[in-house]
Amino acid sequence: MIVRFERNGKQKHGWLVADENKVRVIEGDIYKQLSAKPIMTGLEVAANEVKMLTPCSPTKIVCIGVNYLDHALEMGKELPKEPLMFLKPSTTVIGPGDSIVYPKETKNLHYEGELGIVIKKLARRVKAADADDYILGFTCAIDVTARDLQNSDGQWTRAKGFDTFCPLGPVIAPKVNYSQLRIKTTVNGEVRQDSNTNQLIFKVPEIIEAVTAVMTLLPGDVILTGTPSGVGEIHPGDEIAVEIEGIGTLQCNVIAEA
Ligand code: MG
């Protein structure tokens, strides 16, 4: 599992061996190294003695809307004929354990637990059949949404774009069977979403083909694949966790804006 962490004021990538509480330190540009052979330094640090950061630093987050049938039904939305895309700015990203800030402009803040695709290398007009070559791995994500602003604005930039609206992490899992992963969201320990990526309307390779037909994806960019049913409100003080089989659990809390 790939992680990014901070130790003694320095940020580095590493390979997490969770059951041994170890992070093996990787030096340099992880994307170049992984497209050839990763350079491990031989150094190890204790996983519980470092601050884990978001595992990648995307220049953009491309999101797919209405991509689970059960979520389309609960929202009363028609099924899209092709992947419905929108963007979250890079400044929405926060890491595991960080706080989602509840903005003053909304009265109806929602979580959306999602599978995130992390891009490995420059990707433009990638065919679905070749999509796996462009994937570094998968991570857990929350597409935080101001539902009232989404409905009132008519487009989604503000509803999806506030600072802290895109928690990512805690790891990038390079090898998972992404077409069949259980995905579960809890709020204060109560299960709110419990589905499987086998319910995705547009599958991961099709999504990569559709997105890269529009825009070039850069190493570390992230695609959020959509949320299953069970979305709902969160409030300051809530603890949210998104758990995806084979990846891990992303935990965040909600705080009021100062
Ligand atoms: Mg979403």
Tab-separated table of C-alpha atoms and ligand atoms in Angstrom:
chain	number	residue	atom	x	y	z
A	1	MET	CA	0.000	0.000	0.000
A	2	ILE	CA	1.429	3.369	-1.035
A	3	VAL	CA	1.278	6.157	1.547
A	4	ARG	CA	2.589	9.690	1.886
A	5	PHE	CA	3.680	10.810	5.311
A	6	GLU	CA	5.384	13.585	7.203
A	7	ARG	CA	8.276	13.030	9.564
A	8	ASN	CA	10.631	15.641	11.018
A	9	GLY	CA	9.012	18.275	8.793
A	10	LYS	CA	9.688	16.324	5.588
A	11	GLN	CA	7.101	14.712	3.309
A	12	LYS	CA	7.891	11.378	1.722
A	13	HIS	CA	6.213	8.450	0.036
A	14	GLY	CA	6.410	5.004	1.514
A	15	TRP	CA	5.130	1.470	1.341
A	16	LEU	CA	2.917	0.643	4.312
A	17	VAL	CA	3.178	-2.827	5.829
A	18	ALA	CA	0.237	-2.375	8.171
A	19	ASP	CA	0.400	-5.652	10.081
A	20	GLU	CA	4.033	-4.905	11.027
A	21	ASN	CA	3.335	-1.199	11.800
A	22	LYS	CA	6.073	-0.288	9.304
A	23	VAL	CA	6.506	2.190	6.483
A	24	ARG	CA	9.331	1.439	4.053
A	25	VAL	CA	10.623	4.782	2.824
A	26	ILE	CA	10.667	5.505	-0.931
A	27	GLU	CA	12.809	8.365	-2.266
A	28	GLY	CA	12.154	10.757	-5.156
A	29	ASP	CA	9.336	10.898	-7.675
A	30	ILE	CA	7.107	7.943	-6.987
A	31	TYR	CA	5.355	8.130	-10.354
A	32	LYS	CA	8.557	7.929	-12.401
A	33	GLN	CA	9.864	5.220	-10.114
A	34	LEU	CA	6.736	3.169	-10.342
A	35	SER	CA	6.623	3.378	-14.107
A	36	ALA	CA	10.102	1.811	-13.961
A	37	LYS	CA	11.157	0.169	-10.681
A	38	PRO	CA	10.513	1.756	-7.277
A	39	ILE	CA	13.642	2.798	-5.411
A	40	MET	CA	13.341	1.695	-1.810
A	41	THR	CA	15.836	3.388	0.510
A	42	GLY	CA	16.019	0.474	2.953
A	43	LEU	CA	14.892	2.862	5.703
A	44	GLU	CA	11.859	1.947	7.785
A	45	VAL	CA	9.800	4.053	10.172
A	46	ALA	CA	7.056	3.064	12.608
A	47	ALA	CA	3.685	3.737	10.961
A	48	ASN	CA	2.125	5.034	14.176
A	49	GLU	CA	4.917	7.596	14.695
A	50	VAL	CA	4.366	9.533	11.470
A	51	LYS	CA	1.529	11.765	10.283
A	52	MET	CA	-0.175	10.190	7.274
A	53	LEU	CA	-0.994	12.673	4.497
A	54	THR	CA	-3.237	12.376	1.451
A	55	PRO	CA	-1.482	9.652	-0.556
A	56	CYS	CA	-1.351	11.796	-3.738
A	57	SER	CA	-1.490	15.480	-4.665
A	58	PRO	CA	-3.908	15.769	-7.586
A	59	THR	CA	-3.905	18.789	-9.910
A	60	LYS	CA	-7.618	18.096	-10.380
A	61	ILE	CA	-10.300	15.726	-9.159
A	62	VAL	CA	-12.707	14.589	-11.865
A	63	CYS	CA	-15.958	13.230	-10.482
A	64	ILE	CA	-18.614	11.045	-12.039
A	65	GLY	CA	-22.180	11.817	-10.940
A	66	VAL	CA	-25.186	9.474	-10.775
A	67	ASN	CA	-23.157	6.316	-11.394
A	68	TYR	CA	-24.981	3.831	-9.153
A	69	LEU	CA	-28.524	2.792	-10.068
A	70	ASP	CA	-29.744	2.834	-6.440
A	71	HIS	CA	-28.380	6.389	-5.925
A	72	ALA	CA	-30.058	7.588	-9.164
A	73	LEU	CA	-33.365	6.238	-7.819
A	74	GLU	CA	-32.993	7.863	-4.381
A	75	MET	CA	-32.186	11.235	-6.005
A	76	GLY	CA	-35.002	10.914	-8.568
A	77	LYS	CA	-32.476	11.450	-11.357
A	78	GLU	CA	-32.557	9.887	-14.813
A	79	LEU	CA	-29.729	7.552	-15.712
A	80	PRO	CA	-27.067	9.353	-17.727
A	81	LYS	CA	-26.422	8.039	-21.249
A	82	GLU	CA	-22.717	8.739	-20.875
A	83	PRO	CA	-20.584	9.464	-17.789
A	84	LEU	CA	-21.690	12.722	-16.166
A	85	MET	CA	-18.545	14.670	-15.239
A	86	PHE	CA	-17.784	17.526	-12.919
A	87	LEU	CA	-14.651	18.831	-11.224
A	88	LYS	CA	-13.538	19.530	-7.707
A	89	PRO	CA	-10.615	21.955	-7.327
A	90	SER	CA	-7.308	20.658	-5.943
A	91	THR	CA	-7.855	22.833	-2.863
A	92	THR	CA	-10.740	20.582	-1.734
A	93	VAL	CA	-8.300	17.786	-0.855
A	94	ILE	CA	-7.642	16.842	2.767
A	95	GLY	CA	-5.966	13.780	4.239
A	96	PRO	CA	-6.955	10.961	6.575
A	97	GLY	CA	-7.915	12.226	10.017
A	98	ASP	CA	-8.355	15.805	8.802
A	99	SER	CA	-11.485	17.877	9.354
A	100	ILE	CA	-14.237	18.706	6.863
A	101	VAL	CA	-15.198	22.336	7.481
A	102	TYR	CA	-18.973	22.958	7.409
A	103	PRO	CA	-19.322	26.202	5.397
A	104	LYS	CA	-21.632	29.003	6.502
A	105	GLU	CA	-23.178	29.119	3.007
A	106	THR	CA	-24.948	25.744	3.311
A	107	LYS	CA	-27.655	24.306	5.544
A	108	ASN	CA	-27.552	20.787	4.079
A	109	LEU	CA	-24.116	19.160	3.925
A	110	HIS	CA	-23.920	15.561	2.656
A	111	TYR	CA	-21.308	12.806	2.576
A	112	GLU	CA	-20.860	10.628	-0.526
A	113	GLY	CA	-18.494	7.672	-0.035
A	114	GLU	CA	-16.686	6.827	-3.295
A	115	LEU	CA	-13.956	4.713	-4.858
A	116	GLY	CA	-11.129	6.953	-6.111
A	117	ILE	CA	-8.862	6.082	-9.058
A	118	VAL	CA	-5.306	7.484	-8.814
A	119	ILE	CA	-3.656	8.084	-12.199
A	120	LYS	CA	-0.100	6.808	-12.741
A	121	LYS	CA	1.071	8.638	-15.851
A	122	LEU	CA	0.027	11.228	-18.382
A	123	ALA	CA	-3.233	10.008	-19.899
A	124	ARG	CA	-4.934	11.386	-23.015
A	125	ARG	CA	-7.447	9.548	-25.207
A	126	VAL	CA	-6.898	6.242	-23.423
A	127	LYS	CA	-9.006	3.347	-24.696
A	128	ALA	CA	-10.911	1.364	-22.071
A	129	ALA	CA	-8.955	-1.760	-22.979
A	130	ASP	CA	-5.684	0.022	-22.071
A	131	ALA	CA	-6.980	1.810	-18.966
A	132	ASP	CA	-5.252	-0.440	-16.407
A	133	ASP	CA	-1.835	0.749	-17.651
A	134	TYR	CA	-2.688	4.266	-16.473
A	135	ILE	CA	-3.882	3.389	-12.967
A	136	LEU	CA	-1.469	3.735	-10.052
A	137	GLY	CA	-4.061	2.354	-7.676
A	138	PHE	CA	-7.247	3.010	-5.754
A	139	THR	CA	-8.112	5.024	-2.675
A	140	CYS	CA	-11.145	5.896	-0.539
A	141	ALA	CA	-12.778	9.270	-1.072
A	142	ILE	CA	-15.618	11.419	0.208
A	143	ASP	CA	-17.355	13.683	-2.314
A	144	VAL	CA	-18.613	16.209	0.245
A	145	THR	CA	-21.606	18.055	-1.223
A	146	ALA	CA	-23.661	21.079	-0.194
A	147	ARG	CA	-26.938	19.553	-1.412
A	148	ASP	CA	-28.963	22.767	-1.117
A	149	LEU	CA	-26.459	24.690	-3.257
A	150	GLN	CA	-26.324	21.831	-5.766
A	151	ASN	CA	-30.080	22.169	-6.233
A	152	SER	CA	-30.254	25.981	-6.182
A	153	ASP	CA	-27.213	26.781	-8.363
A	154	GLY	CA	-28.126	24.624	-11.371
A	155	GLN	CA	-24.477	23.589	-11.704
A	156	TRP	CA	-22.209	22.122	-9.120
A	157	THR	CA	-19.028	24.164	-8.787
A	158	ARG	CA	-19.959	25.772	-5.479
A	159	ALA	CA	-21.786	22.739	-4.044
A	160	LYS	CA	-18.792	20.472	-4.597
A	161	GLY	CA	-15.915	22.946	-4.434
A	162	PHE	CA	-15.499	24.338	-0.905
A	163	ASP	CA	-12.124	23.825	0.779
A	164	THR	CA	-11.929	20.430	2.588
A	165	PHE	CA	-14.699	18.878	0.405
A	166	CYS	CA	-12.502	16.008	-0.851
A	167	PRO	CA	-10.986	13.751	1.819
A	168	LEU	CA	-8.696	11.134	0.194
A	169	GLY	CA	-6.781	8.195	1.622
A	170	PRO	CA	-5.464	6.632	3.726
A	171	VAL	CA	-3.481	4.637	1.126
A	172	ILE	CA	-3.246	3.881	-2.583
A	173	ALA	CA	-3.832	0.175	-3.152
A	174	PRO	CA	-2.151	-0.768	-6.453
A	175	LYS	CA	-3.637	-4.198	-6.863
A	176	VAL	CA	-7.315	-4.646	-6.112
A	177	ASN	CA	-10.113	-6.250	-8.093
A	178	TYR	CA	-11.726	-2.869	-8.641
A	179	SER	CA	-14.787	-4.266	-10.401
A	180	GLN	CA	-15.978	-5.992	-7.214
A	181	LEU	CA	-15.208	-4.204	-3.940
A	182	ARG	CA	-17.533	-3.713	-0.999
A	183	ILE	CA	-17.864	-0.012	-0.153
A	184	LYS	CA	-19.302	1.099	3.164
A	185	THR	CA	-19.832	4.511	4.757
A	186	THR	CA	-20.515	5.020	8.451
A	187	VAL	CA	-21.429	8.176	10.358
A	188	ASN	CA	-20.665	8.009	14.086
A	189	GLY	CA	-20.352	4.254	13.681
A	190	GLU	CA	-23.788	3.766	12.046
A	191	VAL	CA	-23.774	2.194	8.584
A	192	ARG	CA	-25.310	4.600	6.037
A	193	GLN	CA	-24.024	3.255	2.713
A	194	ASP	CA	-23.233	-0.389	2.005
A	195	SER	CA	-22.794	-1.368	-1.617
A	196	ASN	CA	-20.317	-2.830	-4.079
A	197	THR	CA	-18.413	-1.400	-7.030
A	198	ASN	CA	-20.017	-4.120	-9.141
A	199	GLN	CA	-23.094	-1.833	-9.075
A	200	LEU	CA	-21.302	0.976	-10.997
A	201	ILE	CA	-23.222	1.965	-14.156
A	202	PHE	CA	-20.079	3.105	-15.991
A	203	LYS	CA	-17.127	0.896	-15.044
A	204	VAL	CA	-13.607	2.065	-14.238
A	205	PRO	CA	-12.094	1.475	-17.740
A	206	GLU	CA	-15.043	3.200	-19.479
A	207	ILE	CA	-14.734	6.149	-17.092
A	208	ILE	CA	-11.028	6.557	-17.886
A	209	GLU	CA	-11.761	6.462	-21.624
A	210	ALA	CA	-14.529	9.059	-21.261
A	211	VAL	CA	-12.568	11.449	-19.024
A	212	THR	CA	-9.332	11.307	-21.029
A	213	ALA	CA	-11.281	12.031	-24.224
A	214	VAL	CA	-11.973	15.426	-22.666
A	215	MET	CA	-8.899	16.323	-20.656
A	216	THR	CA	-5.348	15.155	-20.088
A	217	LEU	CA	-4.895	13.491	-16.716
A	218	LEU	CA	-1.581	14.016	-14.952
A	219	PRO	CA	0.219	11.675	-12.536
A	220	GLY	CA	-1.537	11.815	-9.175
A	221	ASP	CA	-4.836	13.116	-10.573
A	222	VAL	CA	-7.888	11.421	-9.084
A	223	ILE	CA	-11.217	10.310	-10.531
A	224	LEU	CA	-14.123	9.759	-8.115
A	225	THR	CA	-16.379	7.069	-9.536
A	226	GLY	CA	-19.719	8.023	-7.959
A	227	THR	CA	-21.605	7.156	-4.795
A	228	PRO	CA	-24.097	4.406	-3.974
A	229	SER	CA	-27.442	5.016	-2.249
A	230	GLY	CA	-27.683	6.100	1.365
A	231	VAL	CA	-26.291	9.630	1.088
A	232	GLY	CA	-27.331	11.904	3.907
A	233	GLU	CA	-26.600	14.824	6.145
A	234	ILE	CA	-23.584	15.449	8.348
A	235	HIS	CA	-23.119	18.022	11.063
A	236	PRO	CA	-20.246	19.487	13.078
A	237	GLY	CA	-19.042	16.879	15.557
A	238	ASP	CA	-19.795	13.911	13.266
A	239	GLU	CA	-17.184	11.258	12.477
A	240	ILE	CA	-17.342	9.785	8.977
A	241	ALA	CA	-15.582	6.664	7.749
A	242	VAL	CA	-15.456	5.197	4.245
A	243	GLU	CA	-14.220	1.628	4.129
A	244	ILE	CA	-13.424	-0.091	0.840
A	245	GLU	CA	-12.522	-3.757	0.661
A	246	GLY	CA	-8.839	-4.315	-0.063
A	247	ILE	CA	-7.962	-0.627	0.425
A	248	GLY	CA	-8.709	0.459	3.992
A	249	THR	CA	-10.720	2.997	5.945
A	250	LEU	CA	-10.669	6.765	5.470
A	251	GLN	CA	-11.784	8.616	8.584
A	252	CYS	CA	-12.626	12.305	8.929
A	253	ASN	CA	-14.597	14.517	11.266
A	254	VAL	CA	-16.754	17.578	10.642
A	255	ILE	CA	-16.138	20.942	12.309
A	256	ALA	CA	-17.982	24.259	12.157
A	257	GLU	CA	-16.345	27.109	10.270
A	258	ALA	CA	-14.452	29.354	12.684
B	1	MG	MG	-20.333	12.040	-5.857
